[in-house]
CSV table of C-alpha atoms and ligand atoms in Angstrom, one decimal:
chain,number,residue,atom,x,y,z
V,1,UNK,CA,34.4,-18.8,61.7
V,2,UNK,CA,36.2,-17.4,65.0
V,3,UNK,CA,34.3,-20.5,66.2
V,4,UNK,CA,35.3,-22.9,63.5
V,5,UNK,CA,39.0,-22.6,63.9
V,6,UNK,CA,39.1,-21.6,67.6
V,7,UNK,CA,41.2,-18.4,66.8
V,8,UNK,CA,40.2,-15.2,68.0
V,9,UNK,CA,38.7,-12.3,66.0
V,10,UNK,CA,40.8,-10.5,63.9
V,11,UNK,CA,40.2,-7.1,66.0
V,12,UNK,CA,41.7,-9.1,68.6
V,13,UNK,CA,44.8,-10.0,66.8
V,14,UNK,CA,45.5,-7.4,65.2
V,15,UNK,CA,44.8,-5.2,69.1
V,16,UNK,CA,47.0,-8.0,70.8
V,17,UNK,CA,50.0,-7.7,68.3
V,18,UNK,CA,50.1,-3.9,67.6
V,19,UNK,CA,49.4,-4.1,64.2
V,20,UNK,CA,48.6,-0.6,63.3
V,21,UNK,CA,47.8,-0.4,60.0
V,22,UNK,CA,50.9,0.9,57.6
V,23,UNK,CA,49.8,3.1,54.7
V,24,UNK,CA,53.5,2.6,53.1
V,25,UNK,CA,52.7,-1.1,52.8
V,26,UNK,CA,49.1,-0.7,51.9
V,27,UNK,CA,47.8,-2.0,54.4
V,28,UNK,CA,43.6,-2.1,54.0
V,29,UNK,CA,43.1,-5.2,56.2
V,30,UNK,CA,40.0,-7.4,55.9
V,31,UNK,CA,38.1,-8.4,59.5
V,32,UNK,CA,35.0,-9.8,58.2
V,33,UNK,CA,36.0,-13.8,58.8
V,34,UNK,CA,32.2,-13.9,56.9
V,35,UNK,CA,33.8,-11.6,54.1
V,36,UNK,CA,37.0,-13.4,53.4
V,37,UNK,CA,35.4,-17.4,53.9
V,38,UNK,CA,33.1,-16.0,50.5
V,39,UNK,CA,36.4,-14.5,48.9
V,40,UNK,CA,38.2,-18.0,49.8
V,41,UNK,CA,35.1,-19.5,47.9
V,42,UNK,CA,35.5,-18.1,44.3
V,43,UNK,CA,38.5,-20.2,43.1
V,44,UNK,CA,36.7,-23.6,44.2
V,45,UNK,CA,36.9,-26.5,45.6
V,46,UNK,CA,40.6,-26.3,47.4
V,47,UNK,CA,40.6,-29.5,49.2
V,48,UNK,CA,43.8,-31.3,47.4
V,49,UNK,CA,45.6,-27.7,46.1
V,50,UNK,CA,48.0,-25.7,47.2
V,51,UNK,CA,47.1,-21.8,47.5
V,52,UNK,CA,49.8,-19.1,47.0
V,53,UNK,CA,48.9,-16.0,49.4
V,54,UNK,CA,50.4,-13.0,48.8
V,55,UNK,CA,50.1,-10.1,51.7
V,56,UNK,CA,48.5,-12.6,54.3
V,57,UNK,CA,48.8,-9.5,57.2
V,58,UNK,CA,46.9,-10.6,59.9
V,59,UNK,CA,45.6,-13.1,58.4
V,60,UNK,CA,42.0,-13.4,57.8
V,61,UNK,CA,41.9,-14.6,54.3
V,62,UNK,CA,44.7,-17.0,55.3
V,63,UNK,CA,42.0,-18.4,57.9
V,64,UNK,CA,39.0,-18.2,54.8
V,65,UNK,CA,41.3,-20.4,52.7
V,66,UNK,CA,42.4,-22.5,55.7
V,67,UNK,CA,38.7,-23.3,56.8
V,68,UNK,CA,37.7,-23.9,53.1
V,69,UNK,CA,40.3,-26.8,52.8
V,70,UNK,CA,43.2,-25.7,50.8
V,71,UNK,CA,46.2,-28.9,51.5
V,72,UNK,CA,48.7,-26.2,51.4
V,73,UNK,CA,48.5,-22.1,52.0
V,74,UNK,CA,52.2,-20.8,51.3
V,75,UNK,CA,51.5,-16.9,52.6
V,76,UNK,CA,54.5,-14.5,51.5
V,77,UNK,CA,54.5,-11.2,53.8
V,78,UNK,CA,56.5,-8.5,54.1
V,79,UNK,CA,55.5,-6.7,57.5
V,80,UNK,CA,57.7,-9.4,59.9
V,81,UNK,CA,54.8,-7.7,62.4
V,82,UNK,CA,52.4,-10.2,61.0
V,83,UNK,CA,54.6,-13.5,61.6
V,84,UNK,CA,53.5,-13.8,64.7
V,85,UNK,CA,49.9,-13.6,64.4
V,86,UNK,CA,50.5,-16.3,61.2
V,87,UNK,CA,52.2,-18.5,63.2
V,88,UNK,CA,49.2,-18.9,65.8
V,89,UNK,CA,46.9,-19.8,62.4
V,90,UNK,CA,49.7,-22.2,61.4
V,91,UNK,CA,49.7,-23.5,65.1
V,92,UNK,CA,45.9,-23.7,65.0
V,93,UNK,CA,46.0,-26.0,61.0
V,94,UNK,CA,49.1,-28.0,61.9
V,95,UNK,CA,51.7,-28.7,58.8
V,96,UNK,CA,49.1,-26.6,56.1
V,97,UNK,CA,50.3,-23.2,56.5
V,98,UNK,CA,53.9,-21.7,55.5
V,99,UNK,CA,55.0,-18.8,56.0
V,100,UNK,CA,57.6,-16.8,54.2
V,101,UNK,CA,58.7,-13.5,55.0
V,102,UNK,CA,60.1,-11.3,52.3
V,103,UNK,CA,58.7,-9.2,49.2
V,104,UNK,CA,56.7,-10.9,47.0
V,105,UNK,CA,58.0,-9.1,44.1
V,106,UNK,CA,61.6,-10.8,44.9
V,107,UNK,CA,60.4,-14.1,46.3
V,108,UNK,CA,60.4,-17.5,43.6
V,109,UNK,CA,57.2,-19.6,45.6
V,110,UNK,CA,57.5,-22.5,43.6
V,111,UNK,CA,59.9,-24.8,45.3
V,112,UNK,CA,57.5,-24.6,47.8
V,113,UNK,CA,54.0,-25.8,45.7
V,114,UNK,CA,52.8,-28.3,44.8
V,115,UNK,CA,50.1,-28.4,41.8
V,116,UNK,CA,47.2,-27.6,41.4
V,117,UNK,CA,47.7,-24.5,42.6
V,118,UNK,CA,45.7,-21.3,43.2
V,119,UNK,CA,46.8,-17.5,43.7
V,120,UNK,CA,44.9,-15.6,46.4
V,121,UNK,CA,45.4,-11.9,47.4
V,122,UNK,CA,44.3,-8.7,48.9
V,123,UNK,CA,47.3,-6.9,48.1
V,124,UNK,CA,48.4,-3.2,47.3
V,125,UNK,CA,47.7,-1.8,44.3
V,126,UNK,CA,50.6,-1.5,42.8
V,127,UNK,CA,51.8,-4.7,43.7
V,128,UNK,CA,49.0,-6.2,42.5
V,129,UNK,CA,48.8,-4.9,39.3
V,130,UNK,CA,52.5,-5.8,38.9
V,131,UNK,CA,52.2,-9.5,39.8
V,132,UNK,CA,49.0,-10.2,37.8
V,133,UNK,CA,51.1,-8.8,34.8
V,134,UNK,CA,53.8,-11.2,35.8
V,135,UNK,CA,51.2,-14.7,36.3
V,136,UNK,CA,50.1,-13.4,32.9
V,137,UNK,CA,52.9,-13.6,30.8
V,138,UNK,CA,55.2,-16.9,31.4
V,139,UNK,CA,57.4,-18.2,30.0
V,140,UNK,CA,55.5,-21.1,29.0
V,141,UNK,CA,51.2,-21.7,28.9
V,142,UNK,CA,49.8,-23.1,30.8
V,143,UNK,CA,51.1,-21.0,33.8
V,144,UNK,CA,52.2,-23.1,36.7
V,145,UNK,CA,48.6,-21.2,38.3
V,146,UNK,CA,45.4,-22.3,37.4
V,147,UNK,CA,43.1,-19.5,39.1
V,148,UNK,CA,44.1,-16.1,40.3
V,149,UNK,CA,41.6,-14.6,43.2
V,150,UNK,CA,42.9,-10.6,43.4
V,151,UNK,CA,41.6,-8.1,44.7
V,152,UNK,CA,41.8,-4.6,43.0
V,153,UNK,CA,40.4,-1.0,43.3
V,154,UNK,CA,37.2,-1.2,41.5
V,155,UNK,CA,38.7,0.8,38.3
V,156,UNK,CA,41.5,-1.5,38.1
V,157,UNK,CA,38.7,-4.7,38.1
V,158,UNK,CA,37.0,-2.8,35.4
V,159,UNK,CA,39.9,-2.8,33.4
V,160,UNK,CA,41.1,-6.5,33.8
V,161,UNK,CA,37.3,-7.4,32.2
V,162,UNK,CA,36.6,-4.5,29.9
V,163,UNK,CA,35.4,-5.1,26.5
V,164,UNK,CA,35.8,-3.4,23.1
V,165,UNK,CA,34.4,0.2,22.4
V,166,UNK,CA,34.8,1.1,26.7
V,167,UNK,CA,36.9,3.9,28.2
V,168,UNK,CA,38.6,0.7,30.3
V,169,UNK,CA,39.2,-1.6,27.7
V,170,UNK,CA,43.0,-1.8,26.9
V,171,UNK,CA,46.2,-3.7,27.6
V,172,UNK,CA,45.1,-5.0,30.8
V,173,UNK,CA,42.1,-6.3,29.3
V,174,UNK,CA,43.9,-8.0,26.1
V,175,UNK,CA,46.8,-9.5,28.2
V,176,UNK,CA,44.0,-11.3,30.6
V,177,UNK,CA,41.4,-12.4,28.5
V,178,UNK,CA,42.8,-13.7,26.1
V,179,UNK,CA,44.3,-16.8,27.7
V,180,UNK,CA,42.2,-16.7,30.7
V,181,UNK,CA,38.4,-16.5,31.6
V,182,UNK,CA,37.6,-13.7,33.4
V,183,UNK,CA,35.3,-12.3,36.2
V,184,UNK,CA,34.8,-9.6,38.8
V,185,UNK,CA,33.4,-11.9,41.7
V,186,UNK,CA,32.6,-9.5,43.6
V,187,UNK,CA,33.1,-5.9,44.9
V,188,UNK,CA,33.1,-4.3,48.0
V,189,UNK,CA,32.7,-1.1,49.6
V,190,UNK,CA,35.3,0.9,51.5
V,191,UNK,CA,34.0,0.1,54.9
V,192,UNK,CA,34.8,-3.7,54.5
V,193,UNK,CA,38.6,-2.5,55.3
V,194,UNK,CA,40.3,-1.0,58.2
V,195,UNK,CA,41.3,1.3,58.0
V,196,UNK,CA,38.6,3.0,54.9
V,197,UNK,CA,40.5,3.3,51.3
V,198,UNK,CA,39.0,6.4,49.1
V,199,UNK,CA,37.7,4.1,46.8
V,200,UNK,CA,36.0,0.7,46.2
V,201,UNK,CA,37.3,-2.5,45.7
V,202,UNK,CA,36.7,-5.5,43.8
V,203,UNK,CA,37.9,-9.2,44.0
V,204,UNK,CA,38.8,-10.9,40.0
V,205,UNK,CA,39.0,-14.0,39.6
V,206,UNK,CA,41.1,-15.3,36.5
V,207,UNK,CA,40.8,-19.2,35.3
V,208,UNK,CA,43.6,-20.3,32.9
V,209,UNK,CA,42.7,-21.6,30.0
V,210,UNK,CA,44.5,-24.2,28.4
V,211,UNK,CA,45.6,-22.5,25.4
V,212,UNK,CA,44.9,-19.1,24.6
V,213,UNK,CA,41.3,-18.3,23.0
V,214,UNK,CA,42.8,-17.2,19.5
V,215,UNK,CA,46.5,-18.8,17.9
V,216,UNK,CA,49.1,-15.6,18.4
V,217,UNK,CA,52.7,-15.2,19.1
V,218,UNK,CA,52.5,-13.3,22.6
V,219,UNK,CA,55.6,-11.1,21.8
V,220,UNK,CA,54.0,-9.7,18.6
V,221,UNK,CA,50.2,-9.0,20.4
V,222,UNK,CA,51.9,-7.0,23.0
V,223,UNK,CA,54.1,-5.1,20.4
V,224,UNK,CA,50.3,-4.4,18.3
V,225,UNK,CA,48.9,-3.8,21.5
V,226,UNK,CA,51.0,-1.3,23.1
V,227,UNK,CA,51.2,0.5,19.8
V,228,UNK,CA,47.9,0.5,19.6
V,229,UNK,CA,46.5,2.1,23.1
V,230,UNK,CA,49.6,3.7,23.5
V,231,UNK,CA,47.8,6.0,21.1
V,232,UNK,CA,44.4,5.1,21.2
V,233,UNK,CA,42.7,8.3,19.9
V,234,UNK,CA,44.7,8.0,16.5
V,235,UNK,CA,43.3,5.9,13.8
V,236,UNK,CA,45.3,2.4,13.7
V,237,UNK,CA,47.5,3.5,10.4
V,238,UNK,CA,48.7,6.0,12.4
V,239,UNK,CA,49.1,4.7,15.8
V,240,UNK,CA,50.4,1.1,14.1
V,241,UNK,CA,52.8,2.6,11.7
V,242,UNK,CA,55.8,2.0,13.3
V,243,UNK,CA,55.1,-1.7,13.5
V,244,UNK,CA,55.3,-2.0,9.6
V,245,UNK,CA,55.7,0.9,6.8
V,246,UNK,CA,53.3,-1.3,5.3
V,247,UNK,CA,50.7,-1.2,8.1
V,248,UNK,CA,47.4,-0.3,6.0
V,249,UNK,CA,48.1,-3.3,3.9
V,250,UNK,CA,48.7,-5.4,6.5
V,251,UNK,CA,45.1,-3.8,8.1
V,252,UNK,CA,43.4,-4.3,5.3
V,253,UNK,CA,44.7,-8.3,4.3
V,254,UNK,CA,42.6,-8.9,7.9
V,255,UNK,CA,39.7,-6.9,7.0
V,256,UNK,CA,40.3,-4.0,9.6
V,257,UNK,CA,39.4,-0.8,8.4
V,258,UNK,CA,42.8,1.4,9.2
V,259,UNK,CA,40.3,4.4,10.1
V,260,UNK,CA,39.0,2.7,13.3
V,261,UNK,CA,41.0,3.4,16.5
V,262,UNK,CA,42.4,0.7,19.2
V,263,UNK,CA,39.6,0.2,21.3
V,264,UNK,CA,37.2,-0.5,18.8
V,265,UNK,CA,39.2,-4.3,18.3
V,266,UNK,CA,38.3,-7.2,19.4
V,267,UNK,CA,40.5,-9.3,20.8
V,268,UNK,CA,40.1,-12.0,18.0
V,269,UNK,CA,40.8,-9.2,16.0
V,270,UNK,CA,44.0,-8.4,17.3
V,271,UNK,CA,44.9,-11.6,17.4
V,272,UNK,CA,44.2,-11.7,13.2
V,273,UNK,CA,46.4,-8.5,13.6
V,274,UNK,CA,49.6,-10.1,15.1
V,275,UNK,CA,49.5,-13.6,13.0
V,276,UNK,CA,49.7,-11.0,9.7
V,277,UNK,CA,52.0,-8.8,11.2
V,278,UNK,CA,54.4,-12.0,12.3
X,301,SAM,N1,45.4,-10.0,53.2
X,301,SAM,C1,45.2,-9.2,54.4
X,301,SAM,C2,43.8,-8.8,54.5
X,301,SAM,O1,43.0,-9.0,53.5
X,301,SAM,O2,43.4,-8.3,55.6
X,301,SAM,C3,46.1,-7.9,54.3
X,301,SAM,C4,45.8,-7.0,53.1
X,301,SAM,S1,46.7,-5.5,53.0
X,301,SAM,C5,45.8,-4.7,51.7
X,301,SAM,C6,48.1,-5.9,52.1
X,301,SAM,C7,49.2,-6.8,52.7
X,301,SAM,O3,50.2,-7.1,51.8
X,301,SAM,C8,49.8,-6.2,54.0
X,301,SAM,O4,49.8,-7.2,55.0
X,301,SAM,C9,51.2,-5.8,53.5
X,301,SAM,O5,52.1,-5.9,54.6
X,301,SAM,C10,51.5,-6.9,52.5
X,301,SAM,N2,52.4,-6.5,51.4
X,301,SAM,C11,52.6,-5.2,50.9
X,301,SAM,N3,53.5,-5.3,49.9
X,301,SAM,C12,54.0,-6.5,49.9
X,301,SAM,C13,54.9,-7.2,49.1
X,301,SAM,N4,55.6,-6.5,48.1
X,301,SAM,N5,55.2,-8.5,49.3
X,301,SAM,C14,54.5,-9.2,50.3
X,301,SAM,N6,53.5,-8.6,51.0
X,301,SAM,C15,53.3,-7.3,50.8
């Protein structure tokens, strides 16, 4: 790739602009052009979208998505170290790379898109986790979004595509599948970052559906929901009780014995759940 775009290698860049790593920002970076041109890969074809990049750093998935065609990468970083290494990739893909520096967590992008458009980041965990909670629940769905390509400690993956009757199915779980397809595309070890994390990582990649897979109001699910795994070793009638004084009723009208506990639902299931309780 340090071929195909005529920049140099990432260990380069990141030597040439002093950009040692900062733990308070997360910073894992990728340096495997290889590694983030197959990361760039899992949303699709890109020629003819825009991509939303959040935590570009020095820039090597920026490049991936670059190379791989994307009309449009808007990258939002918050280290104003990595501007200038950005700038040189914007230099090097004239008019297809913006740059906006700032916390992603304070920062409306959509001015700046045009659809379709596609989420890519390698991002902090906690960041993360908070933004894919945000691009799940709008307003309005569809989301303006059509894929989201994350990457996430390996646990947090686990969670995001967990299903009934595991330790990691939850809220997480609930809230993405059910109005978007989910997969882990891949996972990596800790060596594919410098500096090493403790723990390994994996990239998700979400696909929007056009309506969600079972009729609910979104409002109610998440009150069930919450209830639910908030206390997930009671039995529902106990853990759903303050939803309704009437909850075993309610359990038993959608053929869900009260004595089973949260994890054991489907997500059709909780669905039946929130029309009755609504
Ligand atoms: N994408 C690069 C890569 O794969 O090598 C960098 C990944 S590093 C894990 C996370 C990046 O997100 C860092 O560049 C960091 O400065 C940036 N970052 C952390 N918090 C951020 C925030 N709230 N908004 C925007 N960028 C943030």
């Amino acid at each position: 790739m340090a071929q195909i775009d005529g920049l140099p290698p990432l260990r380069d860049v990141i030597a040439q602009h002093g950009l040692s790593a900062k733990k308070s920002l997360g910073q894992n970076f990728l340096l495997d052009l290889n590694l983030t041109a197959r990361i760039a890969r899992v949303p699709g074809d890109l020629s003819g979208a825009d991509v939303l990049e959040v935590g570009p750093g020095p820039g090597g998935l920026t490049r991936g998505l670059l190379a791989e065609g994307a009309r449009k990468v808007l990258a939002i970083e918050k280290d104003s170290r990595c501007l200038p290494p950005l700038t040189e990739i914007a230099a090097a893909y004239p008019g297809r790379l913006e740059v906006l520096e700032g916390d992603a967590l304070d920062i409306n992008p959509l001015a700046h898109l045009s659809p379709p458009i596609h989420i890519a980041a390698n991002l902090p965990y906690n960041v993360g986790t908070e933004l894919l909670v945000r691009w799940l629940t709008p307003q309005v769905w569809p989301p303006f979004w059509q894929t989201l390509t994350l990457m996430f400690q390996k646990e947090v993956a686990n969670r995001i595509v967990a299903q009934p009757g595991s330790k990691a199915y939850g809220r997480l779980a609930i809230l993405a599948q059910w109005r978007c397809d989910v997969q882990i595309a891949l996972t990596l070890p800790p060596q594919a970052f410098v500096p090493a994390p403790k723990v390994h990582s994996a990239v998700v990649h979400l696909r929007a559906l056009d309506a969600p897979r079972y009729p609910a109001d979104a409002a109610v699910l998440n009150r069930v929901v919450a209830a639910a795994f908030n206390q997930r070793r009671k039995m529902l009638r106990a853990s759903l009780k303050g939803l309704s004084p009437e909850i075993e009723d309610h359990l038993n009208a959608v053929g869900i014995e009260p004595t089973r506990r949260a994890e054991t639902l489907s997500l059709e299931e909780f669905c039946a759940l929130a029309r009755q309780l609504a």
